[in-house]
Amino acid sequence: LDSKPFPSWVAKHPEIKALMKPDYNLIWVVVLMVLAQLTAFYLVKDLDWKWVIFWAYVFGSCISHSMTLAIHEISHNSAFGNSKAMWNRWFGIFANLPLGLPYSISFKRYHMDHHRYLGGDGIDVDIPTNFEGWFFCTRFRKFIWIVLQPFFYAIRPLCINPKPITRLEIINLLAQLSFDVVIYYLWGVKSTFYMLAGSVLGLGLHPISGHFIAEHYMFLKGHETYSYYGPLNLLTFNVGYHNEHHDFPNIPGKSLPLVKKIAAEYYDNLPQYNSWIKVLYDFVMDDTISPYSRMKRQLKGEVKQD
């Protein structure tokens, strides 16, 4: 499957295995999010540019970042289950549409590597490059790095672990370009700008983007993965429950709070966050933390990638 074996203590809580099933509500949530963005595309088409930019950041960025995390859920086959893997791939392409940039299929390929080989040098593209660690080492540069995170997440796979393009990635690209052309033809440049700007802004300097750093940056020596239990989990399909997610990647985000509740003795005492905004602030202001603050492993033996 997509991860390491279950934690050794899972035998003490066999009821957790009952949570390993699809979350069919995810389907309807994603459909409603797509419809919400289509409505927004229509509503912004005649606004002044200042309001287009305002709503792109205040509303569009939240929906777009939330949709990337819906795609994260779909990459784990949470929408239709493992027995209908291709249904999840097609649904991921559909969920991708209001983001404006093709993302879903490539994300799935690289994200499975992240789970199988967390921190694997040359494999896990969630690990910043040596250039990022070397250059973005001052407070100002770290701030710029946060702003530019969408750019680095896009180019990092090409630098660290390039893969041959697949048929599904081409379909994802063509579907996305077709959708973008239709939006431009129907509602013009402002709607198209709103769509693309919302995605870029939502993944850069934005409260939700704190999860990028909160998940695996080692603010405490010896602790590689951290959970966040704050209110923004409501917008992010509980991605903040990150220790729980890495332990049980086949459990949908909706059920991860139950995992924590069932196995509270294993999760309650782990280092955790309650504010992603504070994570971003601490990352910039703490001179001991930088893009280098990640666990990197030299992998041995056979490496199987998507």
Coordinates of C-alpha atoms in Angstrom, one line a residue:
L1 CA 0.0 0.0 0.0
D2 CA 1.2 3.6 0.5
S3 CA 3.1 3.4 3.7
K4 CA 5.1 1.7 6.3
P5 CA 3.5 -1.2 8.3
F6 CA 1.0 -0.4 11.0
P7 CA 2.5 0.8 14.3
S8 CA 3.3 -2.1 16.6
W9 CA 0.6 -1.0 19.2
V10 CA -2.3 -1.3 16.7
A11 CA -3.0 -4.8 18.1
K12 CA -4.1 -3.1 21.3
H13 CA -6.7 -1.1 19.3
P14 CA -8.1 -3.4 16.6
E15 CA -11.1 -1.1 16.2
I16 CA -8.9 1.3 14.3
K17 CA -8.9 -1.0 11.3
A18 CA -12.7 -0.5 11.0
L19 CA -11.9 3.2 10.1
M20 CA -10.0 2.0 6.9
K21 CA -12.8 2.6 4.5
P22 CA -13.7 5.3 1.9
D23 CA -15.3 8.6 2.9
Y24 CA -18.1 9.0 0.4
N25 CA -19.0 12.4 1.8
L26 CA -15.7 13.6 0.3
I27 CA -17.3 13.3 -3.2
W28 CA -20.1 15.7 -2.4
V29 CA -17.8 18.1 -0.6
V30 CA -15.5 18.3 -3.6
V31 CA -18.4 18.8 -6.0
L32 CA -19.7 21.6 -3.9
M33 CA -16.3 23.2 -3.7
V34 CA -16.0 23.1 -7.5
L35 CA -19.4 24.7 -7.9
A36 CA -18.5 27.4 -5.3
Q37 CA -15.4 28.3 -7.4
L38 CA -17.4 28.3 -10.6
T39 CA -19.9 30.7 -9.0
A40 CA -17.0 32.9 -7.8
F41 CA -15.5 32.9 -11.3
Y42 CA -18.8 34.3 -12.6
L43 CA -19.2 36.9 -9.8
V44 CA -15.7 38.4 -10.2
K45 CA -15.7 38.8 -13.9
D46 CA -16.9 42.5 -13.8
L47 CA -15.4 43.6 -10.6
D48 CA -12.6 46.2 -10.3
W49 CA -9.2 44.7 -10.2
K50 CA -8.6 45.6 -6.6
W51 CA -11.6 43.5 -5.7
V52 CA -10.6 40.7 -7.9
I53 CA -7.3 40.5 -6.0
F54 CA -9.0 41.0 -2.7
W55 CA -11.4 38.1 -3.2
A56 CA -8.7 35.9 -4.8
Y57 CA -6.8 36.1 -1.5
V58 CA -9.7 36.2 1.0
F59 CA -11.8 33.5 -0.6
G60 CA -10.2 31.9 -3.6
S61 CA -7.0 31.1 -1.8
C62 CA -8.8 29.2 0.9
I63 CA -10.9 27.2 -1.5
S64 CA -7.9 26.5 -3.7
H65 CA -5.6 25.3 -0.8
S66 CA -8.5 23.3 0.6
M67 CA -8.9 21.7 -2.8
T68 CA -5.3 20.7 -2.9
L69 CA -5.9 18.8 0.4
A70 CA -9.0 17.2 -1.0
I71 CA -6.7 16.0 -3.9
H72 CA -4.4 14.7 -1.2
E73 CA -7.3 12.7 0.2
I74 CA -8.2 11.4 -3.2
S75 CA -4.6 10.4 -3.8
H76 CA -5.0 8.0 -1.0
N77 CA -8.1 6.6 -2.7
S78 CA -10.3 8.0 0.1
A79 CA -13.2 9.0 -2.3
F80 CA -14.0 5.6 -3.9
G81 CA -11.7 3.2 -2.1
N82 CA -8.7 1.1 -3.1
S83 CA -10.8 -1.2 -5.2
K84 CA -11.7 1.6 -7.5
A85 CA -8.3 3.3 -7.8
M86 CA -9.0 4.7 -11.3
W87 CA -12.2 6.3 -10.2
N88 CA -10.1 8.2 -7.7
R89 CA -7.7 9.3 -10.5
W90 CA -10.5 10.7 -12.7
F91 CA -12.1 12.4 -9.7
G92 CA -8.8 13.9 -8.8
I93 CA -8.6 15.4 -12.3
F94 CA -12.1 16.8 -11.8
A95 CA -11.2 18.3 -8.4
N96 CA -8.1 19.9 -10.0
L97 CA -10.1 22.0 -12.5
P98 CA -10.7 25.1 -10.4
L99 CA -7.0 25.3 -9.4
G100 CA -6.1 26.3 -13.0
L101 CA -2.8 24.4 -13.0
P102 CA -2.5 20.6 -13.5
Y103 CA -1.5 19.0 -10.3
S104 CA -3.5 15.9 -9.2
I105 CA -1.9 13.0 -11.0
S106 CA 1.7 14.1 -10.5
F107 CA 1.0 14.9 -6.9
K108 CA -0.2 11.3 -6.3
R109 CA 2.9 9.8 -7.8
Y110 CA 5.3 11.8 -5.7
H111 CA 3.2 11.7 -2.5
M112 CA 3.2 7.9 -2.4
D113 CA 7.0 8.2 -2.4
H114 CA 6.8 10.6 0.5
H115 CA 4.9 8.0 2.6
R116 CA 7.0 5.0 1.6
Y117 CA 10.4 6.8 1.9
L118 CA 9.9 9.7 4.3
G119 CA 12.9 11.9 4.1
G120 CA 14.6 9.7 1.5
D121 CA 17.4 11.6 -0.2
G122 CA 16.7 11.9 -3.9
I123 CA 13.2 10.3 -3.6
D124 CA 11.1 12.4 -1.2
V125 CA 10.6 15.7 -3.0
D126 CA 9.1 17.2 0.1
I127 CA 12.7 17.7 1.3
P128 CA 14.1 21.1 0.2
T129 CA 17.0 21.2 -2.2
N130 CA 20.5 22.0 -1.0
F131 CA 20.2 25.4 -2.7
E132 CA 17.0 26.2 -0.6
G133 CA 18.8 25.3 2.6
W134 CA 21.9 27.3 1.7
F135 CA 20.3 30.4 0.4
F136 CA 17.1 30.9 2.5
C137 CA 19.0 31.1 5.8
T138 CA 18.2 34.7 7.0
R139 CA 14.9 35.9 8.4
F140 CA 14.1 38.0 5.3
R141 CA 15.1 35.2 2.9
K142 CA 13.0 32.6 4.9
F143 CA 10.0 35.0 4.5
I144 CA 10.6 35.1 0.8
W145 CA 10.9 31.3 0.7
I146 CA 7.4 31.0 2.3
V147 CA 6.0 33.4 -0.3
L148 CA 7.5 31.3 -3.1
Q149 CA 6.6 27.9 -1.8
P150 CA 4.3 27.1 -4.7
F151 CA 7.2 27.7 -7.1
F152 CA 9.6 25.5 -5.2
Y153 CA 7.0 22.7 -4.8
A154 CA 6.5 22.8 -8.6
I155 CA 10.2 22.7 -9.6
R156 CA 11.6 20.6 -6.8
P157 CA 10.5 17.2 -8.4
L158 CA 12.2 18.2 -11.6
C159 CA 15.4 18.8 -9.8
I160 CA 15.4 16.0 -7.2
N161 CA 13.5 13.1 -8.8
P162 CA 12.3 13.6 -12.4
K163 CA 10.0 10.9 -13.6
P164 CA 8.8 10.0 -17.1
I165 CA 5.5 11.6 -18.0
T166 CA 2.5 9.2 -17.9
R167 CA -0.6 9.1 -20.0
L168 CA -2.7 10.2 -17.0
E169 CA -0.5 13.2 -16.5
I170 CA -1.1 14.2 -20.2
I171 CA -4.8 13.8 -19.7
N172 CA -4.7 15.9 -16.6
L173 CA -2.8 18.6 -18.5
L174 CA -5.1 18.6 -21.5
A175 CA -8.3 18.6 -19.3
Q176 CA -6.9 21.5 -17.3
L177 CA -5.9 23.6 -20.3
S178 CA -9.3 23.0 -21.9
F179 CA -11.0 24.1 -18.7
D180 CA -8.9 27.2 -18.4
V181 CA -9.6 28.2 -22.1
V182 CA -13.4 27.7 -21.4
I183 CA -13.2 30.0 -18.3
Y184 CA -11.3 32.6 -20.3
Y185 CA -13.7 32.4 -23.2
L186 CA -16.9 32.6 -21.0
W187 CA -15.9 35.1 -18.4
G188 CA -12.6 36.8 -19.4
V189 CA -9.3 37.6 -18.0
K190 CA -10.4 38.6 -14.5
S191 CA -12.0 35.2 -13.8
T192 CA -8.9 33.5 -15.1
F193 CA -6.6 35.7 -13.0
Y194 CA -8.8 35.0 -9.9
M195 CA -8.5 31.3 -10.5
L196 CA -4.7 31.2 -10.9
A197 CA -4.0 33.9 -8.3
G198 CA -6.1 32.1 -5.7
S199 CA -4.0 29.0 -6.2
V200 CA -0.7 30.7 -6.0
L201 CA -1.6 33.0 -3.0
G202 CA -3.2 30.1 -1.1
L203 CA -0.1 28.0 -1.3
G204 CA 2.3 30.9 -0.4
L205 CA 2.0 33.4 2.4
H206 CA -1.3 32.2 3.9
P207 CA -2.3 30.8 7.3
I208 CA -3.2 27.4 5.8
S209 CA 0.3 27.1 4.4
G210 CA 1.7 26.7 7.9
H211 CA 1.0 23.0 7.5
F212 CA 3.8 22.7 4.9
I213 CA 6.3 23.6 7.7
A214 CA 4.4 22.2 10.7
E215 CA 4.3 18.7 9.4
H216 CA 8.0 17.7 9.2
Y217 CA 10.3 20.5 10.1
M218 CA 12.3 19.6 13.2
F219 CA 11.5 22.4 15.7
L220 CA 12.4 19.9 18.4
K221 CA 15.4 17.6 17.9
G222 CA 14.4 14.0 17.6
H223 CA 10.8 14.7 16.5
E224 CA 10.3 14.4 12.7
T225 CA 6.5 14.6 12.4
Y226 CA 4.1 16.9 14.2
S227 CA 0.3 17.1 14.4
Y228 CA -1.7 20.3 14.5
Y229 CA -5.1 20.3 16.4
G230 CA -6.4 23.8 15.7
P231 CA -9.5 25.0 13.9
L232 CA -8.1 25.1 10.4
N233 CA -8.4 21.4 10.2
L234 CA -12.0 22.1 9.4
L235 CA -10.9 23.6 6.0
T236 CA -8.1 21.1 5.3
F237 CA -9.7 17.6 5.7
N238 CA -7.8 17.2 9.0
V239 CA -4.4 17.2 7.4
G240 CA -3.2 18.6 10.7
Y241 CA -3.5 15.2 12.3
H242 CA -0.2 14.3 10.6
N243 CA 1.3 11.7 13.0
E244 CA -2.1 9.9 12.8
H245 CA -2.1 10.2 9.0
H246 CA 1.4 8.8 8.5
D247 CA 0.6 5.9 10.9
F248 CA -2.6 5.2 9.0
P249 CA -2.6 6.7 5.5
N250 CA -5.5 4.5 4.4
I251 CA -7.8 6.1 7.0
P252 CA -9.6 9.2 5.5
G253 CA -9.0 12.6 7.1
K254 CA -12.6 12.6 8.5
S255 CA -11.7 9.7 10.8
L256 CA -8.3 10.8 12.0
P257 CA -9.7 12.5 15.1
L258 CA -11.1 9.2 16.1
V259 CA -7.7 7.6 15.7
K260 CA -6.3 10.1 18.2
K261 CA -9.2 9.5 20.5
I262 CA -8.9 5.7 20.4
A263 CA -5.1 5.7 20.9
A264 CA -4.8 8.9 23.0
E265 CA -2.0 7.4 25.1
Y266 CA 0.2 7.3 22.0
Y267 CA -0.6 10.7 20.6
D268 CA -1.5 13.1 23.4
N269 CA 2.1 13.4 24.7
L270 CA 3.7 14.0 21.3
P271 CA 4.9 17.5 20.4
Q272 CA 1.9 19.3 18.7
Y273 CA 0.8 22.7 17.4
N274 CA -2.4 24.7 17.8
S275 CA -1.6 27.6 15.4
W276 CA -0.2 27.4 11.9
I277 CA 0.3 31.1 11.9
K278 CA 2.6 30.8 14.9
V279 CA 4.5 28.0 13.0
L280 CA 5.1 30.4 10.1
Y281 CA 6.2 33.2 12.5
D282 CA 8.5 30.9 14.5
F283 CA 10.1 29.5 11.3
V284 CA 11.0 33.0 10.1
M285 CA 12.1 34.4 13.5
D286 CA 14.0 31.4 14.9
D287 CA 17.5 31.6 13.6
T288 CA 18.1 27.9 14.4
I289 CA 15.4 26.8 11.9
S290 CA 15.7 26.9 8.1
P291 CA 14.8 24.7 5.1
Y292 CA 17.7 22.5 6.3
S293 CA 15.7 21.6 9.4
R294 CA 14.5 18.2 8.0
M295 CA 15.4 14.6 8.5
K296 CA 17.1 13.3 5.4
R297 CA 17.9 9.5 5.0
Q298 CA 20.2 7.7 2.6
L299 CA 18.0 4.8 1.3
K300 CA 19.4 1.3 1.0
G301 CA 18.1 -1.6 -0.9
E302 CA 15.5 -1.6 -3.6
V303 CA 13.4 1.5 -4.0
K304 CA 10.0 1.1 -5.7
Q305 CA 8.4 4.3 -7.0
D306 CA 5.1 5.1 -8.7

